[in-house]
PDB file of C-alpha atoms in Angstrom:
ATOM      1  CA  MET A   1     -28.356  -0.878  -4.301  1.00 56.00           C
ATOM      2  CA  ASN A   2     -32.035  -3.020  -3.781  1.00 72.00           C
ATOM      3  CA  LEU A   3     -32.020  -4.507  -0.127  1.00 81.00           C
ATOM      4  CA  GLN A   4     -35.476  -6.361  -1.002  1.00 81.00           C
ATOM      5  CA  ASN A   5     -33.836  -8.182  -3.463  1.00 78.00           C
ATOM      6  CA  ILE A   6     -30.922  -9.568  -1.303  1.00 81.00           C
ATOM      7  CA  LEU A   7     -33.362 -10.324   1.497  1.00 82.00           C
ATOM      8  CA  LYS A   8     -34.940 -12.805  -0.840  1.00 79.00           C
ATOM      9  CA  ARG A   9     -31.858 -14.478  -1.861  1.00 77.00           C
ATOM     10  CA  LEU A  10     -30.824 -15.053   1.928  1.00 81.00           C
ATOM     11  CA  PRO A  11     -31.182 -18.531   3.869  1.00 79.00           C
ATOM     12  CA  ILE A  12     -32.752 -16.949   6.346  1.00 81.00           C
ATOM     13  CA  LYS A  13     -36.671 -15.251   6.914  1.00 86.00           C
ATOM     14  CA  ILE A  14     -35.987 -11.903   8.000  1.00 89.00           C
ATOM     15  CA  THR A  15     -38.590 -10.628  10.576  1.00 90.00           C
ATOM     16  CA  SER A  16     -36.963  -7.059  10.535  1.00 92.00           C
ATOM     17  CA  TYR A  17     -33.642  -5.191   9.659  1.00 92.00           C
ATOM     18  CA  LYS A  18     -32.272  -2.045  10.671  1.00 93.00           C
ATOM     19  CA  PRO A  19     -29.556   0.189   9.165  1.00 92.00           C
ATOM     20  CA  ILE A  20     -26.333   0.759  10.634  1.00 90.00           C
ATOM     21  CA  SER A  21     -24.661   3.929   9.652  1.00 79.00           C
ATOM     22  CA  GLY A  22     -21.100   4.580   9.026  1.00 66.00           C
ATOM     23  CA  GLY A  23     -18.895   3.556   6.449  1.00 68.00           C
ATOM     24  CA  ASP A  24     -18.003   4.706   2.973  1.00 73.00           C
ATOM     25  CA  THR A  25     -18.100   1.269   1.029  1.00 85.00           C
ATOM     26  CA  ASN A  26     -20.505  -0.845   2.376  1.00 92.00           C
ATOM     27  CA  LYS A  27     -24.104  -0.225   3.226  1.00 92.00           C
ATOM     28  CA  SER A  28     -24.570  -2.428   6.631  1.00 94.00           C
ATOM     29  CA  TYR A  29     -27.376  -3.712   8.391  1.00 94.00           C
ATOM     30  CA  VAL A  30     -28.758  -5.662  11.501  1.00 95.00           C
ATOM     31  CA  LEU A  31     -31.067  -8.492  10.497  1.00 94.00           C
ATOM     32  CA  GLN A  32     -33.772  -9.727  13.035  1.00 94.00           C
ATOM     33  CA  SER A  33     -35.217 -13.135  12.490  1.00 90.00           C
ATOM     34  CA  GLU A  34     -36.307 -16.183  14.112  1.00 87.00           C
ATOM     35  CA  GLU A  35     -33.164 -17.703  14.076  1.00 87.00           C
ATOM     36  CA  GLY A  36     -31.678 -15.107  15.998  1.00 90.00           C
ATOM     37  CA  ASN A  37     -29.458 -11.632  14.751  1.00 94.00           C
ATOM     38  CA  PHE A  38     -27.293 -11.448  12.261  1.00 95.00           C
ATOM     39  CA  PHE A  39     -25.038  -8.747  10.787  1.00 96.00           C
ATOM     40  CA  MET A  40     -24.949  -7.879   6.835  1.00 94.00           C
ATOM     41  CA  LYS A  41     -23.178  -5.787   4.784  1.00 95.00           C
ATOM     42  CA  THR A  42     -23.624  -5.233   1.046  1.00 94.00           C
ATOM     43  CA  ASN A  43     -22.201  -3.274  -1.795  1.00 94.00           C
ATOM     44  CA  SER A  44     -21.503  -3.403  -5.502  1.00 93.00           C
ATOM     45  CA  THR A  45     -20.507  -6.542  -7.350  1.00 95.00           C
ATOM     46  CA  LYS A  46     -18.780  -4.549 -10.502  1.00 95.00           C
ATOM     47  CA  GLU A  47     -17.540  -1.838  -8.078  1.00 96.00           C
ATOM     48  CA  PHE A  48     -15.583  -3.913  -5.882  1.00 97.00           C
ATOM     49  CA  PRO A  49     -15.494  -7.318  -7.145  1.00 97.00           C
ATOM     50  CA  GLY A  50     -14.818  -9.996  -4.841  1.00 97.00           C
ATOM     51  CA  MET A  51     -14.263  -7.661  -2.020  1.00 98.00           C
ATOM     52  CA  LEU A  52     -16.347  -9.429   0.557  1.00 98.00           C
ATOM     53  CA  ARG A  53     -15.620 -12.849  -0.464  1.00 98.00           C
ATOM     54  CA  GLU A  54     -11.952 -11.704   0.160  1.00 98.00           C
ATOM     55  CA  GLU A  55     -13.041 -10.295   3.275  1.00 98.00           C
ATOM     56  CA  ALA A  56     -14.650 -13.970   4.669  1.00 98.00           C
ATOM     57  CA  LYS A  57     -11.968 -15.495   3.425  1.00 99.00           C
ATOM     58  CA  GLY A  58      -9.357 -13.037   5.368  1.00 99.00           C
ATOM     59  CA  LEU A  59     -11.362 -13.707   8.853  1.00 99.00           C
ATOM     60  CA  LYS A  60     -11.510 -17.940   8.117  1.00 99.00           C
ATOM     61  CA  SER A  61      -7.488 -17.634   7.700  1.00 99.00           C
ATOM     62  CA  ILE A  62      -7.400 -15.670  11.420  1.00 99.00           C
ATOM     63  CA  GLU A  63     -10.483 -18.183  12.847  1.00 98.00           C
ATOM     64  CA  GLU A  64      -7.843 -21.170  11.573  1.00 98.00           C
ATOM     65  CA  THR A  65      -5.209 -20.145  13.675  1.00 98.00           C
ATOM     66  CA  HIS A  66      -7.182 -20.778  16.981  1.00 98.00           C
ATOM     67  CA  THR A  67      -5.968 -17.131  18.069  1.00 98.00           C
ATOM     68  CA  LEU A  68      -8.256 -14.033  17.820  1.00 98.00           C
ATOM     69  CA  ARG A  69     -11.529 -14.658  17.313  1.00 98.00           C
ATOM     70  CA  THR A  70     -13.820 -13.459  14.449  1.00 98.00           C
ATOM     71  CA  PRO A  71     -17.344 -13.419  13.762  1.00 98.00           C
ATOM     72  CA  LYS A  72     -18.812 -16.348  12.271  1.00 97.00           C
ATOM     73  CA  ILE A  73     -19.732 -16.445   8.850  1.00 97.00           C
ATOM     74  CA  ILE A  74     -23.082 -16.877   7.907  1.00 94.00           C
ATOM     75  CA  LYS A  75     -23.314 -16.827   4.089  1.00 93.00           C
ATOM     76  CA  ILE A  76     -21.397 -14.882   1.432  1.00 95.00           C
ATOM     77  CA  ASP A  77     -22.722 -14.372  -1.939  1.00 93.00           C
ATOM     78  CA  ASP A  78     -21.533 -12.340  -4.884  1.00 92.00           C
ATOM     79  CA  SER A  79     -23.566 -13.929  -7.549  1.00 88.00           C
ATOM     80  CA  GLY A  80     -26.155 -11.068  -8.145  1.00 84.00           C
ATOM     81  CA  ASN A  81     -25.302  -7.207  -8.727  1.00 89.00           C
ATOM     82  CA  GLU A  82     -25.082  -6.670  -4.806  1.00 90.00           C
ATOM     83  CA  GLN A  83     -23.310  -9.145  -2.914  1.00 94.00           C
ATOM     84  CA  TYR A  84     -23.275  -9.423   0.343  1.00 94.00           C
ATOM     85  CA  LEU A  85     -21.799 -10.739   3.861  1.00 96.00           C
ATOM     86  CA  ILE A  86     -23.659 -12.301   6.736  1.00 95.00           C
ATOM     87  CA  LEU A  87     -21.816 -12.937  10.169  1.00 96.00           C
ATOM     88  CA  GLU A  88     -22.666 -13.389  13.543  1.00 95.00           C
ATOM     89  CA  LEU A  89     -23.725 -10.548  15.297  1.00 96.00           C
ATOM     90  CA  ILE A  90     -21.384  -9.760  17.959  1.00 96.00           C
ATOM     91  CA  SER A  91     -22.703  -8.050  21.562  1.00 94.00           C
ATOM     92  CA  LYS A  92     -20.734  -5.560  22.677  1.00 95.00           C
ATOM     93  CA  GLY A  93     -19.028  -5.423  26.481  1.00 96.00           C
ATOM     94  CA  GLU A  94     -15.949  -3.160  27.961  1.00 94.00           C
ATOM     95  CA  ALA A  95     -12.413  -4.154  27.710  1.00 95.00           C
ATOM     96  CA  ASN A  96     -10.769  -4.010  31.645  1.00 97.00           C
ATOM     97  CA  GLU A  97      -6.260  -4.357  31.792  1.00 97.00           C
ATOM     98  CA  GLU A  98      -6.972  -8.151  31.862  1.00 97.00           C
ATOM     99  CA  ILE A  99      -8.653  -8.189  28.408  1.00 98.00           C
ATOM    100  CA  TRP A 100      -6.432  -5.687  26.680  1.00 98.00           C
ATOM    101  CA  GLU A 101      -3.507  -7.807  27.898  1.00 98.00           C
ATOM    102  CA  ASN A 102      -5.177 -11.417  26.435  1.00 98.00           C
ATOM    103  CA  PHE A 103      -5.799  -8.922  23.162  1.00 98.00           C
ATOM    104  CA  GLY A 104      -2.328  -8.520  22.928  1.00 99.00           C
ATOM    105  CA  LYS A 105      -1.569 -11.760  23.386  1.00 99.00           C
ATOM    106  CA  SER A 106      -3.691 -13.202  20.824  1.00 99.00           C
ATOM    107  CA  LEU A 107      -2.332 -11.228  18.391  1.00 99.00           C
ATOM    108  CA  ALA A 108       1.583 -12.038  19.693  1.00 99.00           C
ATOM    109  CA  SER A 109       0.310 -16.057  19.078  1.00 99.00           C
ATOM    110  CA  MET A 110      -1.168 -15.416  15.608  1.00 99.00           C
ATOM    111  CA  HIS A 111       2.025 -13.728  14.908  1.00 99.00           C
ATOM    112  CA  LYS A 112       4.522 -16.542  15.661  1.00 99.00           C
ATOM    113  CA  ILE A 113       2.435 -18.760  13.738  1.00 99.00           C
ATOM    114  CA  PRO A 114       5.513 -19.231  10.685  1.00 98.00           C
ATOM    115  CA  GLN A 115       4.119 -18.691   6.856  1.00 98.00           C
ATOM    116  CA  PRO A 116       5.599 -20.170   4.226  1.00 97.00           C
ATOM    117  CA  PHE A 117       6.259 -17.005   2.228  1.00 98.00           C
ATOM    118  CA  PHE A 118       5.410 -12.989   1.998  1.00 99.00           C
ATOM    119  CA  GLY A 119       2.466 -12.259  -0.060  1.00 99.00           C
ATOM    120  CA  PHE A 120      -1.058 -14.010   0.372  1.00 99.00           C
ATOM    121  CA  SER A 121      -2.852 -16.850  -1.845  1.00 98.00           C
ATOM    122  CA  SER A 122      -5.313 -13.991  -3.125  1.00 98.00           C
ATOM    123  CA  ASP A 123      -5.306 -10.466  -3.526  1.00 99.00           C
ATOM    124  CA  ASN A 124      -7.992  -8.688  -1.574  1.00 99.00           C
ATOM    125  CA  TYR A 125      -8.854  -5.225  -0.246  1.00 98.00           C
ATOM    126  CA  VAL A 126      -7.462  -2.737   1.994  1.00 98.00           C
ATOM    127  CA  GLY A 127     -10.356  -0.332   2.306  1.00 93.00           C
ATOM    128  CA  ARG A 128     -12.001   0.699  -1.178  1.00 94.00           C
ATOM    129  CA  LEU A 129      -8.346   0.221  -2.675  1.00 97.00           C
ATOM    130  CA  PRO A 130      -7.270  -3.516  -4.792  1.00 98.00           C
ATOM    131  CA  GLN A 131      -4.446  -4.846  -2.588  1.00 99.00           C
ATOM    132  CA  LYS A 132      -1.837  -6.934  -3.861  1.00 98.00           C
ATOM    133  CA  ASN A 133      -0.474 -10.062  -2.150  1.00 99.00           C
ATOM    134  CA  THR A 134       1.219 -11.473  -4.844  1.00 99.00           C
ATOM    135  CA  LYS A 135       4.014 -14.270  -2.999  1.00 98.00           C
ATOM    136  CA  ALA A 136       7.380 -12.307  -2.401  1.00 98.00           C
ATOM    137  CA  SER A 137      10.553 -14.228  -1.199  1.00 95.00           C
ATOM    138  CA  THR A 138      11.745 -11.225   1.236  1.00 98.00           C
ATOM    139  CA  TRP A 139       9.836  -8.170   3.046  1.00 99.00           C
ATOM    140  CA  GLY A 140      11.326  -5.760   1.320  1.00 98.00           C
ATOM    141  CA  GLU A 141      10.654  -7.359  -1.911  1.00 98.00           C
ATOM    142  CA  PHE A 142       6.952  -7.870  -1.067  1.00 99.00           C
ATOM    143  CA  TYR A 143       6.681  -4.475   0.954  1.00 99.00           C
ATOM    144  CA  THR A 144       7.821  -2.324  -1.892  1.00 99.00           C
ATOM    145  CA  GLN A 145       6.612  -4.047  -4.938  1.00 98.00           C
ATOM    146  CA  TYR A 146       3.154  -4.754  -4.119  1.00 99.00           C
ATOM    147  CA  HIS A 147       2.139  -2.965  -1.210  1.00 99.00           C
ATOM    148  CA  LEU A 148       4.149   0.759  -1.856  1.00 99.00           C
ATOM    149  CA  GLN A 149       5.035   1.288  -5.510  1.00 98.00           C
ATOM    150  CA  PRO A 150       1.488   0.797  -6.720  1.00 98.00           C
ATOM    151  CA  LEU A 151       0.104   3.759  -4.325  1.00 98.00           C
ATOM    152  CA  ILE A 152       3.309   5.696  -4.631  1.00 98.00           C
ATOM    153  CA  LYS A 153       2.589   5.409  -8.702  1.00 98.00           C
ATOM    154  CA  LYS A 154      -1.032   6.034  -8.053  1.00 97.00           C
ATOM    155  CA  LEU A 155       0.256   9.292  -6.072  1.00 98.00           C
ATOM    156  CA  THR A 156       2.485  10.233  -8.681  1.00 97.00           C
ATOM    157  CA  ASP A 157      -0.574  10.087 -11.853  1.00 97.00           C
ATOM    158  CA  MET A 158      -2.807  12.139  -9.351  1.00 96.00           C
ATOM    159  CA  ASN A 159       0.491  15.018  -9.346  1.00 96.00           C
ATOM    160  CA  ALA A 160       0.142  14.361  -5.698  1.00 97.00           C
ATOM    161  CA  LEU A 161       4.166  13.741  -5.458  1.00 97.00           C
ATOM    162  CA  THR A 162       7.206  16.044  -6.623  1.00 96.00           C
ATOM    163  CA  ASN A 163      10.010  13.945  -8.095  1.00 97.00           C
ATOM    164  CA  GLN A 164      12.022  14.869  -5.269  1.00 97.00           C
ATOM    165  CA  GLU A 165       9.753  12.600  -2.908  1.00 98.00           C
ATOM    166  CA  VAL A 166       9.260  10.088  -5.896  1.00 98.00           C
ATOM    167  CA  ARG A 167      13.050   9.671  -5.356  1.00 98.00           C
ATOM    168  CA  ALA A 168      12.837   9.223  -1.828  1.00 98.00           C
ATOM    169  CA  ALA A 169      10.391   6.439  -1.865  1.00 98.00           C
ATOM    170  CA  GLU A 170      13.040   4.518  -4.055  1.00 98.00           C
ATOM    171  CA  ASN A 171      15.837   5.128  -1.849  1.00 98.00           C
ATOM    172  CA  PHE A 172      13.289   4.179   0.932  1.00 98.00           C
ATOM    173  CA  TYR A 173      12.527   0.595  -0.929  1.00 98.00           C
ATOM    174  CA  GLN A 174      16.630   0.031  -1.179  1.00 98.00           C
ATOM    175  CA  GLN A 175      16.460   0.089   2.503  1.00 98.00           C
ATOM    176  CA  ILE A 176      13.749  -1.590   3.944  1.00 98.00           C
ATOM    177  CA  ASP A 177      15.514  -5.210   4.345  1.00 97.00           C
ATOM    178  CA  ASP A 178      18.053  -3.258   6.593  1.00 97.00           C
ATOM    179  CA  ILE A 179      15.729  -1.214   8.566  1.00 98.00           C
ATOM    180  CA  PHE A 180      13.040  -4.039  10.035  1.00 98.00           C
ATOM    181  CA  PRO A 181      14.588  -6.957  11.325  1.00 98.00           C
ATOM    182  CA  LYS A 182      14.588 -10.222   9.795  1.00 98.00           C
ATOM    183  CA  GLU A 183      11.771 -12.282  10.419  1.00 97.00           C
ATOM    184  CA  THR A 184       9.913 -15.133   9.741  1.00 98.00           C
ATOM    185  CA  PRO A 185       6.270 -13.941   7.677  1.00 99.00           C
ATOM    186  CA  SER A 186       3.322 -13.740   9.937  1.00 99.00           C
ATOM    187  CA  LEU A 187      -0.094 -13.887   9.342  1.00 99.00           C
ATOM    188  CA  VAL A 188      -0.958 -10.056   9.487  1.00 99.00           C
ATOM    189  CA  HIS A 189      -4.812  -8.554   9.834  1.00 99.00           C
ATOM    190  CA  GLY A 190      -3.599  -5.723   7.743  1.00 99.00           C
ATOM    191  CA  ASP A 191      -5.733  -3.130   8.900  1.00 98.00           C
ATOM    192  CA  LEU A 192      -5.806  -3.396  12.790  1.00 98.00           C
ATOM    193  CA  TRP A 193      -7.163   0.226  14.061  1.00 97.00           C
ATOM    194  CA  SER A 194      -9.538   0.569  16.743  1.00 94.00           C
ATOM    195  CA  GLY A 195     -12.374   1.290  14.026  1.00 93.00           C
ATOM    196  CA  ASN A 196     -11.937  -2.752  13.736  1.00 96.00           C
ATOM    197  CA  PHE A 197     -12.359  -4.849  16.843  1.00 97.00           C
ATOM    198  CA  LEU A 198     -15.008  -4.750  19.126  1.00 96.00           C
ATOM    199  CA  ILE A 199     -14.769  -6.264  23.091  1.00 97.00           C
ATOM    200  CA  SER A 200     -17.221  -9.009  23.373  1.00 97.00           C
ATOM    201  CA  ASP A 201     -19.534  -9.328  25.930  1.00 95.00           C
ATOM    202  CA  THR A 202     -17.825 -12.330  27.075  1.00 94.00           C
ATOM    203  CA  GLY A 203     -14.811 -10.564  26.901  1.00 95.00           C
ATOM    204  CA  ASN A 204     -13.508 -11.624  24.087  1.00 95.00           C
ATOM    205  CA  PRO A 205     -11.580  -9.159  21.735  1.00 97.00           C
ATOM    206  CA  VAL A 206     -13.142  -9.876  18.172  1.00 98.00           C
ATOM    207  CA  VAL A 207     -11.229  -8.547  14.977  1.00 98.00           C
ATOM    208  CA  LEU A 208     -13.169  -7.249  11.837  1.00 97.00           C
ATOM    209  CA  ASP A 209     -12.373  -6.221   8.551  1.00 96.00           C
ATOM    210  CA  PRO A 210      -9.269  -7.995   8.072  1.00 98.00           C
ATOM    211  CA  ALA A 211      -6.582  -6.943   4.773  1.00 99.00           C
ATOM    212  CA  VAL A 212      -4.694 -10.466   5.507  1.00 99.00           C
ATOM    213  CA  TYR A 213      -1.340 -11.370   3.825  1.00 99.00           C
ATOM    214  CA  TYR A 214       1.488 -12.861   5.381  1.00 99.00           C
ATOM    215  CA  GLY A 215       4.168  -9.883   6.405  1.00 99.00           C
ATOM    216  CA  HIS A 216       6.053  -8.547   8.859  1.00 99.00           C
ATOM    217  CA  ARG A 217       4.260  -8.699  12.245  1.00 99.00           C
ATOM    218  CA  GLU A 218       5.173  -4.900  13.151  1.00 99.00           C
ATOM    219  CA  MET A 219       2.632  -3.483  10.387  1.00 99.00           C
ATOM    220  CA  ASP A 220      -0.162  -4.973  12.570  1.00 99.00           C
ATOM    221  CA  LEU A 221       1.608  -2.789  15.501  1.00 99.00           C
ATOM    222  CA  GLY A 222       2.232   0.045  13.698  1.00 98.00           C
ATOM    223  CA  MET A 223      -1.424   0.268  12.596  1.00 99.00           C
ATOM    224  CA  THR A 224      -2.334  -0.141  15.873  1.00 98.00           C
ATOM    225  CA  ARG A 225      -0.455   3.068  16.822  1.00 98.00           C
ATOM    226  CA  LEU A 226      -2.242   4.989  13.914  1.00 97.00           C
ATOM    227  CA  PHE A 227      -5.169   6.069  15.040  1.00 95.00           C
ATOM    228  CA  GLY A 228      -4.666   5.376  18.755  1.00 93.00           C
ATOM    229  CA  GLY A 229      -7.355   3.647  21.205  1.00 94.00           C
ATOM    230  CA  PHE A 230      -4.772   0.724  22.195  1.00 98.00           C
ATOM    231  CA  SER A 231      -4.315   0.470  25.908  1.00 97.00           C
ATOM    232  CA  VAL A 232      -0.800  -0.007  26.865  1.00 98.00           C
ATOM    233  CA  ASP A 233      -1.689  -3.202  28.576  1.00 98.00           C
ATOM    234  CA  PHE A 234      -2.091  -4.638  25.026  1.00 98.00           C
ATOM    235  CA  TYR A 235       1.430  -4.245  24.266  1.00 99.00           C
ATOM    236  CA  GLU A 236       2.709  -5.178  27.209  1.00 98.00           C
ATOM    237  CA  GLY A 237       0.881  -8.558  26.574  1.00 99.00           C
ATOM    238  CA  TYR A 238       1.784  -8.571  23.168  1.00 99.00           C
ATOM    239  CA  ASN A 239       5.857  -8.061  24.121  1.00 99.00           C
ATOM    240  CA  SER A 240       5.254 -11.049  26.898  1.00 98.00           C
ATOM    241  CA  LYS A 241       4.276 -13.592  24.476  1.00 98.00           C
ATOM    242  CA  TYR A 242       6.220 -12.849  21.034  1.00 99.00           C
ATOM    243  CA  PRO A 243       8.747  -9.936  22.354  1.00 98.00           C
ATOM    244  CA  LEU A 244       9.285  -6.919  19.583  1.00 98.00           C
ATOM    245  CA  GLU A 245      12.863  -6.393  18.171  1.00 98.00           C
ATOM    246  CA  LYS A 246      14.175  -3.669  19.404  1.00 97.00           C
ATOM    247  CA  GLY A 247      13.524  -0.113  18.005  1.00 97.00           C
ATOM    248  CA  TRP A 248      10.484  -1.094  17.104  1.00 98.00           C
ATOM    249  CA  GLU A 249       8.734   2.419  17.860  1.00 98.00           C
ATOM    250  CA  GLU A 250      11.400   4.147  15.918  1.00 98.00           C
ATOM    251  CA  ARG A 251      10.211   1.760  13.007  1.00 98.00           C
ATOM    252  CA  ILE A 252       6.507   2.907  13.284  1.00 98.00           C
ATOM    253  CA  PRO A 253       6.574   5.875  10.984  1.00 98.00           C
ATOM    254  CA  PHE A 254       7.808   2.954   8.317  1.00 98.00           C
ATOM    255  CA  THR A 255       4.675   0.689   8.836  1.00 99.00           C
ATOM    256  CA  GLN A 256       2.753   3.606   8.641  1.00 99.00           C
ATOM    257  CA  LEU A 257       3.633   4.466   5.504  1.00 99.00           C
ATOM    258  CA  TYR A 258       1.260   2.289   3.716  1.00 99.00           C
ATOM    259  CA  PRO A 259      -2.156   2.796   5.539  1.00 98.00           C
ATOM    260  CA  LEU A 260      -1.001   6.195   5.344  1.00 98.00           C
ATOM    261  CA  LEU A 261      -0.655   5.879   1.325  1.00 98.00           C
ATOM    262  CA  VAL A 262      -3.424   4.056   1.487  1.00 98.00           C
ATOM    263  CA  HIS A 263      -5.602   6.986   3.112  1.00 97.00           C
ATOM    264  CA  SER A 264      -3.809   9.620   1.199  1.00 98.00           C
ATOM    265  CA  ILE A 265      -5.474   8.436  -2.296  1.00 97.00           C
ATOM    266  CA  LEU A 266      -8.791   7.910  -0.322  1.00 94.00           C
ATOM    267  CA  PHE A 267      -9.135  11.134   1.486  1.00 92.00           C
ATOM    268  CA  GLY A 268      -6.406  13.387   0.991  1.00 85.00           C
ATOM    269  CA  ASN A 269      -4.495  16.287   2.250  1.00 85.00           C
ATOM    270  CA  TYR A 270      -3.963  15.780   5.960  1.00 93.00           C
ATOM    271  CA  TYR A 271      -2.771  12.056   5.051  1.00 96.00           C
ATOM    272  CA  LEU A 272      -0.446  13.361   2.209  1.00 97.00           C
ATOM    273  CA  ASP A 273       1.710  15.752   4.535  1.00 96.00           C
ATOM    274  CA  GLU A 274       2.303  12.713   6.437  1.00 97.00           C
ATOM    275  CA  VAL A 275       3.297  10.591   3.792  1.00 98.00           C
ATOM    276  CA  LYS A 276       5.905  13.681   2.814  1.00 98.00           C
ATOM    277  CA  SER A 277       7.062  13.877   6.058  1.00 97.00           C
ATOM    278  CA  ILE A 278       8.200  10.460   6.450  1.00 98.00           C
ATOM    279  CA  LEU A 279       9.618  10.176   3.071  1.00 98.00           C
ATOM    280  CA  SER A 280      11.745  13.711   3.785  1.00 96.00           C
ATOM    281  CA  ASP A 281      14.144  10.965   5.719  1.00 93.00           C
ATOM    282  CA  PHE A 282      15.213   9.630   2.683  1.00 96.00           C
TER     283      PHE A 282
END
């Protein structure tokens, strides 16, 4: 990836830049300019077509709810071999009980806004994998056909699942609409783990790297529990604003099945064992 070619295409004059480690898909940099400092991520347009444009669209969708804060989008360009997304650089602060509680309330406020269908206006990505967001009328239809089945098939093609495990997945599909409470579709972040938010120096939670769609709100809550890192005050704040239906914690494995399938494909055995454990109940 030719960074100098990208820098020449930028709408701002860069005085210096610093690479940031982390991430297996993008190369990331802090850009310094006379107009201020910015964050930039880049990757291959050919390998990940539309990825950064869809990320920007997701950030914009969250911003337009006026609930959770997102970084301001400065520039998106996928016209060359290397696509780039430039965002406002957020200075980090520290969380406290009140900030965690407000974070939960803000997520709940976003989830309370009714959406017209399950799906989204376009497909996007979750991690490095394409994410289908075709419109569906029920949560069970959407979750099954567009999120779970494609990944189960991919793992089956990799000889990672037995016939019995595939049948268990099919049994689960049939029960989704009975397992999950019937709720209006919500805009969900789609990848809300502790690495995809930060607390700004002004005490605001800022969400990053979304994989948005209109889905069941418990998907975001389940994702917050997958790797930990969220305070109990976050959940108390959420429930004070938009109480979760009874049994939501027992449903967490069913919300985590999707990200665990994603991680099984990308990273392998540990996550695959977790998938198999969930499917064993069916």
